[in-house]
Amino acid sequence: MTTVDQTTAVPDEVRRTFGARVHAWVVSVDHKRLGMMYVGFGLCFFIVGGIEAALMRAQLAQAAGKIVDPATFNQLFTMHGTTMVFLVGMPILLGMGNYLIPLMVGARDMAFPRLNAFGLWLFVFGAGLLYYSYIGAQGLYGTSAAPDVGWFAYAPLTSKTFSPGNSTDYWILGIMVSGFGSITTAINLVATILVMRCPGMTLMRMPLLCWMMLIVGMLVILAIPVLTGAQAMLLLDRFLGAHFFDTQNGGSALLWQHLFWFFGHPEVYILVLPAFGFLNEVIPVFSRKVIFGYSLMVAATVAIAFISVSVWAHHMFSVGMSPEINSFFAATTFLIAIPTGIKIFTWMGTMIGGKIRFETPMLCATAFIGLFTFGGLTGIMLAVVPFDWQLGDSYFVVGHFHYVLFGGTVFGIFSGIFYWFPKATGRLLSETLGKWFFWFLLVGFNLTFFPMHISGILGMPRRIYMYQPDRGLEIWNLLSSIGVIFQGVAVALFVWNVIRSLRNGKPAGNNPWNAWTLEWATSSPPPDWNFDQVPTVGSARPLWDQQNPQDPDSRHEEHL
Amino acid sequence: MSTRTLFCFSILVIACILECAQCTFDVGSDTVVCAPETAAINAGDLNIFHPASPPAREIRELAWLVLGICAVIFVIVEGVLVWAIIRYRKRMADAGEPVQVFGSNPIELAWTVIPTIIVFVLALATLRTIREVQLTEPPEGSLHVDVIGHQWWWEFRLPTLNGEGTIITANELIVPVGRPIWLSLHSADVIHSWWVPRMNGKTDVIPNHINHTWFQADMPGIFLGQCAEYCGTQHANMLIRVHAVPTAEFEAWCVAQSLPPSLLTESETTAHSGRDLFLELACMNCHAIDGVSNGAFGPNLTHLMSRTTIGAGAAILNPQTLRAWVDDPQNLKVGCNMPSLKLDPNQLDSIVAYLLTLK
């Protein structure tokens, strides 16, 4: 049972029936296939979540819009948030980790290949269960009711009294099942990184992406079970008459918020640390320079992990906590800005003095730095408790976290996809289409999300299906909606680019970017066994050492 | 020389950004006075940079400090980024790898310590303002109002002038200018959030958990707000109006609100039959009218016509909108908890005629 799956070992040139090819993917336990399926499913849901967002922006393009009714709008923002966090961010980032980590540490597969496949299919079934609600669930208004309680599902709106249909149960179970998938993947990543590194690869010689994934794995193991537990309590409330969150029988609405955000804030770092990891690979390679300050980058990541579990209540500054507790969470939130700043400075320090090639992966990475800096600074504003009392739950927050999670994570993901696509498929993506994609996405992104800060300052709360016509909000909302068109064009260009390259893209060769980490030492796409010989490394950049035997990195290791 | 130019340029850009921001957000001066009866709603009436109450002003002062610091950081970081992009682009015919720099302890120390100092300053400023804005005791001489959030409307309970009775009203809070208002926030169902941006930041309204907030209107006027925590289908139409009026006017209003509705005269036959219908049909189960009914599920209607809006701000209140509302509330506010009672036109006329007498 432990031998390599035979069907995947058949060379690609051999013609097989469609059924046999699907079967090969479904039964595969190969980390590369599983990783690609994660990313593929994630990108499909990215388009679904994007359509949900586009419908909301169409509704809000003008005051008192009438494109969708309030119930539908509430389902749209619930599903958009849930989809983007759980069905796009998590699978794409963990999936890319799944694909890359064994290659980067010089291993033949993940530590637990079958657990890996189990995790993927749990995610797929969880996602399917959530989206089945559009067909099968019964809400307040009859059937085909998606969940409408918001992605944060605040109690007691989720209780049987206020959400009598079963759409909330689809939300709970769908996320719970896919959450188990994330936990298994995280365990796998941590185990692989800790025990399967090739000879010579000490922890401080790992590519930085491996460090980020190690920390992310630990955060997932720490954070997701808290959400799963809270969801189990909610199920008990809804079906067995428990009263954890049932305020009409003495339950606590705040308990849910504490549990949810104890998961929710580490989750933000779970979503952004892998993207940091992609930048840590892309920026040095395209600047042609080693990362500036490897150990400080590692230290900053570990610091972020520790601090990130002590900031959750900054999502709750308006719930009436005492001034002392508000001050504590403001202080921890300020504190986390320091390691985050270090990362930004480190990337810029790497670029300065380099010879930067601006191909699409680097364009996305550079945009990441600029946009994430802006999102980080608005984050500082939100950590200022009294300012948060005004800005919290307004469109300013929507603008803020899209700069972090879209300007950050999504640009990071696209940077990573353009960077590793040649490795995974053996074909290069088109640079011309890639540049068009990048500029459309950058313009559309800023056009959509920058004006949201202003609507928030002008007093527009989040999650409203319509706004009054006389409050000066029209122009900013119209701009936001126009930006969606640009983003739509960008995504279409990306899809076209992928399809075109898969059909007849230029062959990539082993190392198209002249990069330095182990995944570029094997063929593109890599064979099932990854490496003919298990490699041995002497530094964090084994391929640099190979290309520059006169000046290997091991000589400089004392500086690390 | 070039660093100095860059520095001067950054300062100039920051000054421009702040100036533009100030112009955009600081609409009008703080001395504009508008009479509640005639006031139109203007763009910017919910602008958090246009405070009209001490806590909102404290927050604005802090906000400008934070915006200023963040703007400086933004311009420096993005400036260096743009400079690096331009300066270190790979040129044509530029073969060979650049010098490999593995790090520098002094530089790494600098970009750890400087941000630490900045966030320390921000933290101190934050702690000070928290103390000033978040009061744990009611301020001296304050008027105490109980606010009760319901799925999708607000209920207010404030003491009568002699302090013996309670005035119960909905969605529009009348307060005297210049007196601190201490709010106790309760929820009848799910979580809501009280947010009138020109008065103070938001405070959540949580079932089983009483919160407090306060404000003090500097001048007469209408201050708009709305529920800021997602609370179900009609979260978007859970609007707030705070009418700040001079003390004398407030006292007159209190006296009027303390009285039961005026008795119907013999000639008001339509209104009479309207009142009978109100009692026969389901209306009285949800709505209280002093001396007539005591339903508690919907807004108290004793002085309905003293308000300016209906449906928690869904429409301006006048005989036409009132008729439309009673006919089918689901037209004006889809999904709200008041059903259409499918009244025929005569019944509708009677009920509206009766409601119009509730001044």
XYZ file of C-alpha atoms in Angstrom, chain A:
560
model
C 0.000 0.000 0.000
C 2.927 2.311 0.454
C 4.244 2.026 -3.081
C 3.894 4.966 -5.406
C 0.521 5.048 -7.081
C 1.025 3.220 -10.395
C -1.367 5.222 -12.550
C 0.501 8.458 -11.932
C 3.745 6.837 -12.998
C 2.551 6.480 -16.601
C 4.289 9.145 -18.709
C 2.046 12.001 -19.840
C 2.641 11.284 -23.531
C 0.802 7.982 -23.260
C -2.780 8.566 -24.322
C -5.324 7.539 -21.743
C -9.078 7.772 -21.658
C -10.614 10.746 -19.883
C -11.976 8.454 -17.176
C -8.574 6.953 -16.522
C -7.007 10.409 -16.236
C -9.633 11.606 -13.772
C -9.224 8.373 -11.837
C -5.476 8.933 -11.667
C -6.023 12.356 -10.094
C -8.711 11.196 -7.680
C -6.760 8.262 -6.257
C -3.423 10.093 -6.248
C -1.515 10.551 -3.004
C 1.287 12.477 -4.759
C 1.871 15.809 -3.014
C 2.281 17.565 -6.370
C -1.066 16.419 -7.744
C -2.811 17.125 -4.437
C -1.193 20.573 -4.305
C -2.307 21.375 -7.836
C -5.831 20.202 -7.085
C -5.906 22.452 -4.002
C -4.820 25.413 -6.091
C -7.210 24.513 -8.918
C -10.223 24.228 -6.632
C -9.141 27.404 -4.828
C -8.940 29.360 -8.096
C -12.400 28.138 -9.128
C -13.809 29.346 -5.832
C -11.885 32.617 -6.309
C -13.984 33.191 -9.409
C -17.194 32.202 -7.572
C -16.366 34.518 -4.646
C -15.479 37.243 -7.139
C -18.865 36.928 -8.829
C -20.541 37.259 -5.436
C -18.509 40.414 -4.799
C -19.351 41.797 -8.250
C -23.078 41.348 -7.557
C -22.711 43.244 -4.276
C -20.827 46.057 -6.000
C -23.532 46.202 -8.683
C -26.130 46.594 -5.954
C -24.136 49.321 -4.193
C -23.141 51.208 -7.359
C -25.976 53.622 -6.626
C -27.887 54.661 -3.552
C -30.939 52.531 -2.720
C -29.958 49.995 -5.397
C -32.549 47.417 -6.405
C -30.541 44.737 -8.179
C -30.798 42.129 -5.412
C -33.151 41.976 -2.442
C -31.830 42.330 1.122
C -31.967 38.610 1.901
C -29.905 37.787 -1.196
C -27.403 40.537 -0.442
C -26.879 39.194 3.066
C -26.249 35.734 1.628
C -23.814 37.205 -0.879
C -21.569 38.874 1.688
C -21.724 35.843 3.972
C -20.741 33.496 1.166
C -18.164 35.915 -0.266
C -16.343 36.195 3.064
C -16.582 32.498 3.889
C -15.508 31.501 0.386
C -12.546 33.845 0.168
C -11.177 32.862 3.583
C -11.896 29.136 3.750
C -12.249 28.038 0.129
C -9.756 30.345 -1.599
C -7.075 31.567 0.779
C -6.593 28.411 2.835
C -6.588 25.822 0.002
C -4.432 27.870 -2.364
C -1.828 28.715 0.283
C -1.767 25.294 1.946
C -1.930 23.683 -1.489
C 1.089 25.617 -2.720
C 2.853 24.600 0.485
C 1.863 21.039 -0.240
C 3.338 21.253 -3.716
C 6.498 23.133 -2.827
C 7.631 22.014 0.623
C 8.812 18.465 -0.250
C 10.580 19.863 -3.336
C 12.206 22.653 -1.348
C 13.437 20.442 1.478
C 14.603 17.747 -0.942
C 12.068 15.076 0.061
C 10.212 12.576 -2.122
C 6.754 13.354 -0.718
C 5.021 14.711 2.348
C 5.420 12.856 5.641
C 1.907 11.348 5.466
C 0.831 11.059 1.808
C -2.512 9.371 2.413
C -3.446 11.786 5.200
C -2.628 14.461 2.648
C -5.164 13.057 0.161
C -7.704 12.691 2.973
C -7.244 16.393 3.833
C -7.820 17.500 0.258
C -11.038 15.514 -0.111
C -12.324 16.720 3.257
C -11.816 20.247 1.978
C -13.638 19.441 -1.255
C -16.571 17.853 0.558
C -16.740 20.715 3.065
C -16.816 23.224 0.218
C -19.442 21.181 -1.589
C -21.589 21.020 1.540
C -21.400 24.794 1.993
C -22.372 25.481 -1.616
C -25.067 22.811 -1.636
C -26.957 25.219 0.631
C -27.761 27.253 -2.501
C -29.856 24.297 -3.661
C -30.814 22.323 -0.594
C -30.988 24.577 2.444
C -34.127 26.077 3.847
C -33.892 29.556 5.246
C -36.370 32.115 6.387
C -37.639 32.519 2.839
C -38.042 28.924 1.741
C -35.539 26.751 -0.052
C -32.308 27.567 -1.842
C -31.083 29.720 0.988
C -27.375 30.164 1.457
C -26.141 31.092 4.943
C -26.890 34.741 5.727
C -25.358 35.296 9.157
C -22.063 36.805 8.006
C -18.759 34.919 7.757
C -18.186 35.727 11.474
C -21.643 34.276 12.355
C -22.139 36.360 15.493
C -24.344 34.830 18.183
C -27.206 35.092 18.893
C -28.171 35.810 15.275
C -27.174 32.177 14.608
C -29.522 30.734 17.235
C -32.645 28.807 16.224
C -34.743 31.788 17.300
C -33.240 34.206 14.788
C -32.043 31.768 12.096
C -34.756 29.102 12.110
C -33.858 27.558 8.730
C -30.983 25.132 8.268
C -28.744 27.348 6.139
C -26.687 28.188 9.249
C -26.128 24.463 9.800
C -24.679 24.192 6.293
C -22.276 26.999 7.199
C -21.256 25.260 10.439
C -20.795 21.804 8.932
C -19.181 22.898 5.682
C -16.533 24.932 7.482
C -16.069 22.288 10.160
C -15.376 19.556 7.606
C -13.000 21.667 5.540
C -11.384 22.777 8.812
C -10.485 19.153 9.600
C -8.853 19.059 6.173
C -6.786 22.138 7.006
C -5.672 20.620 10.309
C -4.453 17.425 8.635
C -2.572 19.442 6.021
C -0.985 21.565 8.728
C 0.165 18.499 10.685
C 1.617 17.130 7.471
C 3.483 20.349 6.667
C 4.977 20.622 10.154
C 6.022 16.965 10.182
C 7.532 17.166 6.699
C 9.520 20.295 7.480
C 10.763 18.993 10.804
C 11.804 15.467 9.836
C 12.162 15.130 6.077
C 14.777 17.726 5.223
C 17.588 16.436 3.011
C 21.120 15.961 4.365
C 22.814 19.267 5.145
C 19.626 21.288 5.412
C 19.603 22.588 8.958
C 16.639 24.682 10.067
C 18.598 27.863 9.383
C 19.437 26.661 5.860
C 15.792 26.148 4.873
C 14.336 28.394 2.177
C 12.367 31.081 4.031
C 9.089 29.793 2.556
C 9.635 26.612 4.592
C 9.982 28.708 7.736
C 6.757 30.556 6.959
C 4.939 27.270 6.256
C 6.248 25.734 9.477
C 4.871 28.654 11.481
C 1.612 28.642 9.511
C 1.205 24.930 10.169
C 1.601 25.513 13.884
C -0.854 28.416 13.827
C -3.428 26.314 11.961
C -3.081 23.552 14.551
C -3.557 26.160 17.273
C -6.360 28.238 15.756
C -8.696 26.028 13.701
C -9.625 23.639 16.567
C -10.896 26.652 18.513
C -13.269 27.496 15.670
C -14.258 23.852 15.309
C -14.968 23.690 19.037
C -17.034 26.862 18.947
C -18.982 25.497 15.981
C -19.627 22.252 17.878
C -20.987 24.323 20.770
C -23.201 26.207 18.333
C -24.517 22.921 16.948
C -25.288 21.789 20.507
C -27.150 25.066 21.021
C -29.114 24.631 17.839
C -30.017 20.956 18.126
C -29.720 19.806 21.722
C -30.853 22.903 23.575
C -27.512 23.862 25.070
C -27.250 27.521 26.028
C -23.639 28.493 25.343
C -24.562 31.422 23.128
C -28.298 31.510 23.764
C -28.733 34.929 25.355
C -32.416 34.358 26.001
C -31.447 31.652 28.484
C -28.445 33.270 30.066
C -25.883 32.359 27.398
C -23.142 34.736 26.332
C -22.992 36.458 22.971
C -19.458 37.624 23.743
C -18.200 34.083 24.302
C -18.720 33.369 20.604
C -16.832 36.523 19.653
C -13.877 35.630 21.870
C -13.721 32.083 20.493
C -14.256 33.185 16.920
C -11.578 35.862 16.972
C -9.165 33.685 18.920
C -9.314 31.677 15.727
C -9.911 34.679 13.493
C -6.846 36.748 14.135
C -4.240 34.005 13.849
C -6.215 33.118 10.710
C -5.259 36.482 9.231
C -1.619 35.573 9.705
C -2.268 32.070 8.394
C -3.520 33.771 5.242
C -0.658 36.215 4.920
C 2.454 34.360 6.144
C 2.600 31.947 3.166
C 2.316 34.961 0.877
C 5.224 36.505 2.784
C 6.984 33.226 2.064
C 6.386 33.553 -1.693
C 7.895 37.045 -1.575
C 10.889 35.720 0.312
C 11.589 33.465 -2.679
C 10.578 35.796 -5.511
C 12.219 39.044 -4.391
C 15.782 37.700 -3.928
C 15.673 35.753 -7.206
C 14.452 38.710 -9.266
C 16.723 41.183 -7.472
C 19.602 38.708 -7.962
C 20.555 39.163 -4.311
C 20.416 36.992 -1.235
C 17.726 37.974 1.308
C 18.900 40.865 3.487
C 18.881 39.528 7.044
C 17.712 35.893 6.957
C 17.769 35.381 10.737
C 15.872 38.579 11.509
C 13.222 37.496 8.976
C 12.908 34.149 10.780
C 12.797 35.883 14.157
C 10.131 38.311 12.917
C 8.001 35.395 11.694
C 8.234 33.579 15.003
C 7.436 36.838 16.825
C 4.361 37.365 14.628
C 3.174 33.848 15.465
C 3.492 34.449 19.199
C 1.954 37.912 19.212
C -0.825 36.914 16.811
C -2.517 34.766 19.454
C -2.730 37.709 21.864
C -4.378 40.354 19.673
C -7.784 38.845 18.929
C -9.899 41.259 20.965
C -8.897 44.189 18.735
C -11.824 42.973 16.642
C -13.986 43.705 19.677
C -13.022 47.204 20.830
C -16.655 48.320 20.670
C -18.188 45.485 22.714
C -17.700 47.368 25.954
C -14.554 45.841 27.417
C -12.951 47.771 30.256
C -10.444 50.531 29.407
C -7.647 48.306 30.797
C -8.444 45.387 28.500
C -8.860 47.722 25.525
C -5.424 49.177 26.313
C -3.857 45.719 26.538
C -5.126 44.634 23.142
C -4.165 47.969 21.598
C -0.632 47.470 22.927
C -0.271 43.912 21.574
C -1.634 45.068 18.237
C 0.923 47.875 18.050
C 3.581 45.355 18.967
C 2.796 43.119 15.995
C 3.444 46.054 13.674
C 7.147 45.848 14.543
C 7.958 42.377 13.125
C 5.623 43.082 10.204
C 7.559 46.278 9.484
C 10.832 44.346 9.685
C 9.626 42.101 6.872
C 8.810 45.022 4.619
C 12.179 46.655 5.308
C 13.953 43.353 4.693
C 12.398 43.006 1.225
C 13.321 46.556 0.343
C 16.821 46.005 1.709
C 17.055 43.000 -0.600
C 15.926 45.017 -3.619
C 18.320 47.907 -2.927
C 21.644 47.189 -4.566
C 20.183 44.454 -6.755
C 19.643 44.181 -10.479
C 15.881 43.828 -10.475
C 14.132 42.068 -13.370
C 10.481 43.111 -13.460
C 8.777 40.046 -14.804
C 5.210 39.298 -13.666
C 6.122 37.479 -10.414
C 8.278 40.424 -9.360
C 5.668 42.986 -10.422
C 3.115 41.250 -8.192
C 5.639 41.026 -5.360
C 6.510 44.725 -5.604
C 2.830 45.665 -5.640
C 2.434 43.473 -2.565
C 5.013 45.560 -0.674
C 3.369 48.852 -1.620
C -0.221 47.766 -0.992
C 0.514 45.778 2.147
C 2.324 48.795 3.616
C -0.818 50.855 3.085
C -3.000 48.104 4.599
C -0.615 47.827 7.524
C -0.782 51.555 8.204
C -4.582 51.606 8.163
C -4.270 48.639 10.521
C -2.274 50.832 12.898
C -5.107 53.373 12.739
C -7.583 50.655 13.683
C -5.394 49.619 16.620
C -5.832 53.120 18.029
C -8.863 52.156 20.121
C -10.772 55.477 20.048
C -10.186 55.810 16.286
C -11.438 52.230 15.966
C -14.661 53.175 17.738
C -15.328 55.414 14.739
C -13.784 53.298 11.976
C -14.643 49.773 13.166
C -17.445 48.016 11.278
C -17.422 50.784 8.675
C -16.305 50.560 5.047
C -12.900 51.782 6.217
C -12.357 48.319 7.690
C -13.474 46.701 4.440
C -10.887 48.807 2.605
C -8.238 48.030 5.212
C -8.470 44.268 5.176
C -8.762 44.067 1.415
C -5.455 45.942 1.174
C -4.001 43.306 3.497
C -5.698 40.186 2.153
C -6.093 41.160 -1.507
C -3.230 43.621 -1.925
C -1.189 41.284 0.254
C -2.283 37.662 0.052
C -3.855 37.629 -3.430
C -1.019 39.572 -5.073
C 1.360 37.208 -3.251
C -0.547 34.196 -4.568
C -0.406 35.511 -8.140
C 3.277 36.252 -7.712
C 3.763 32.652 -6.571
C 1.597 31.197 -9.323
C 3.483 33.079 -12.056
C 6.764 32.032 -10.427
C 6.088 28.298 -9.942
C 3.663 27.656 -12.828
C 6.609 26.747 -15.119
C 7.867 24.287 -12.519
C 4.477 22.628 -12.048
C 3.509 22.412 -15.724
C 6.780 22.632 -17.624
C 5.417 25.631 -19.546
C 5.968 29.367 -19.201
C 3.023 31.742 -18.837
C 2.946 34.548 -21.375
C 4.786 37.634 -20.097
C 2.745 40.018 -22.259
C -0.583 38.700 -20.993
C 0.910 38.599 -17.504
C 1.786 42.307 -17.612
C -1.663 43.249 -18.917
C -3.163 41.129 -16.149
C -1.006 42.813 -13.528
C -1.813 46.386 -14.531
C -5.551 45.741 -14.856
C -5.570 44.077 -11.438
C -3.530 46.854 -9.821
C -5.691 49.665 -11.215
C -8.946 47.812 -10.553
C -7.891 46.877 -7.049
C -7.053 50.436 -6.014
C -10.107 51.857 -7.730
C -12.334 49.455 -5.806
C -10.772 49.468 -2.381
C -9.255 52.916 -1.887
C -12.601 54.782 -2.050
C -13.958 52.415 0.615
C -11.783 54.146 3.191
C -13.520 57.407 2.357
C -17.041 55.921 2.441
C -16.173 54.573 5.883
C -14.990 57.955 7.125
C -18.219 59.445 5.764
C -20.155 57.071 8.030
C -21.060 54.081 5.839
C -21.335 50.887 7.924
C -20.424 47.459 6.553
C -22.870 44.781 5.462
C -25.690 47.098 4.405
C -27.602 46.181 1.269
C -28.425 49.822 0.522
C -27.445 53.295 1.641
C -29.426 56.513 1.788
C -29.081 58.767 -1.250
C -28.356 62.001 0.618
C -25.151 61.216 2.469
C -22.411 61.918 -0.062
C -21.631 58.234 -0.513
C -22.674 57.818 -4.157
C -19.471 58.841 -5.911
C -17.180 56.712 -3.755
C -19.382 53.659 -4.112
C -19.654 54.164 -7.855
C -15.841 54.288 -8.145
C -15.577 51.083 -6.098
C -18.023 49.379 -8.423
C -16.234 50.554 -11.575
C -12.998 49.059 -10.250
C -14.630 45.629 -10.289
C -14.801 45.757 -14.097
C -11.010 46.166 -14.299
C -10.494 43.300 -11.871
C -12.871 41.132 -13.886
C -10.827 41.815 -17.036
C -7.644 40.965 -15.121
C -9.009 37.611 -13.955
C -10.221 36.803 -17.483
C -6.728 37.581 -18.822
C -5.230 35.303 -16.181
C -7.541 32.415 -17.049
C -6.823 32.884 -20.755
C -3.088 33.002 -20.021
C -3.240 29.709 -18.102
C -5.304 27.940 -20.772
C -3.058 29.218 -23.586
C 0.132 28.203 -21.804
C -1.147 24.753 -20.912
C -1.927 24.186 -24.621
C 1.142 25.666 -26.244
C 3.234 27.653 -23.820
C 6.979 27.883 -24.255
C 8.819 24.983 -22.571
C 10.213 26.200 -19.287
C 13.308 24.103 -18.739
C 14.458 23.194 -15.247
C 15.265 26.676 -14.005
C 13.671 29.448 -16.093
C 14.222 32.211 -13.502
C 17.784 31.207 -12.684
C 16.677 30.603 -9.093
C 18.600 29.014 -6.237
C 16.409 26.656 -4.236
C 16.108 22.879 -4.637
C 12.811 22.721 -6.534
C 14.617 24.264 -9.528
C 17.243 21.492 -9.504
C 14.803 18.871 -10.771
C 12.941 18.692 -14.071
C 9.792 20.724 -14.855
C 7.366 19.161 -14.085
C 9.254 17.111 -11.518
C 9.075 13.302 -11.728
C 6.855 11.466 -9.252
C 9.841 10.752 -7.083
C 10.929 14.444 -7.208
C 14.686 13.854 -7.277
C 16.665 11.045 -8.896
C 19.096 11.291 -6.016
C 18.309 12.779 -2.634
C 20.223 16.080 -2.765
C 22.713 17.307 -0.190
C 22.936 21.014 0.512
C 25.585 23.233 2.103
C 23.580 26.487 2.418
C 20.146 28.036 1.958
C 20.899 28.562 -1.766
C 22.265 25.226 -3.059
C 21.936 26.223 -6.724
C 23.828 29.463 -6.141
C 26.636 27.437 -4.605
C 26.613 25.245 -7.714
C 26.700 28.230 -10.094
C 29.266 30.187 -8.055
C 31.683 27.633 -6.629
C 34.179 30.449 -6.033
C 31.820 32.203 -3.590
C 29.397 29.733 -1.961
C 26.937 30.959 0.666
C 28.375 28.610 3.273
C 31.293 31.025 3.541
C 28.956 33.754 4.736
C 26.929 31.667 7.119
C 28.416 33.305 10.176
C 26.682 36.514 9.039
C 23.275 34.900 9.130
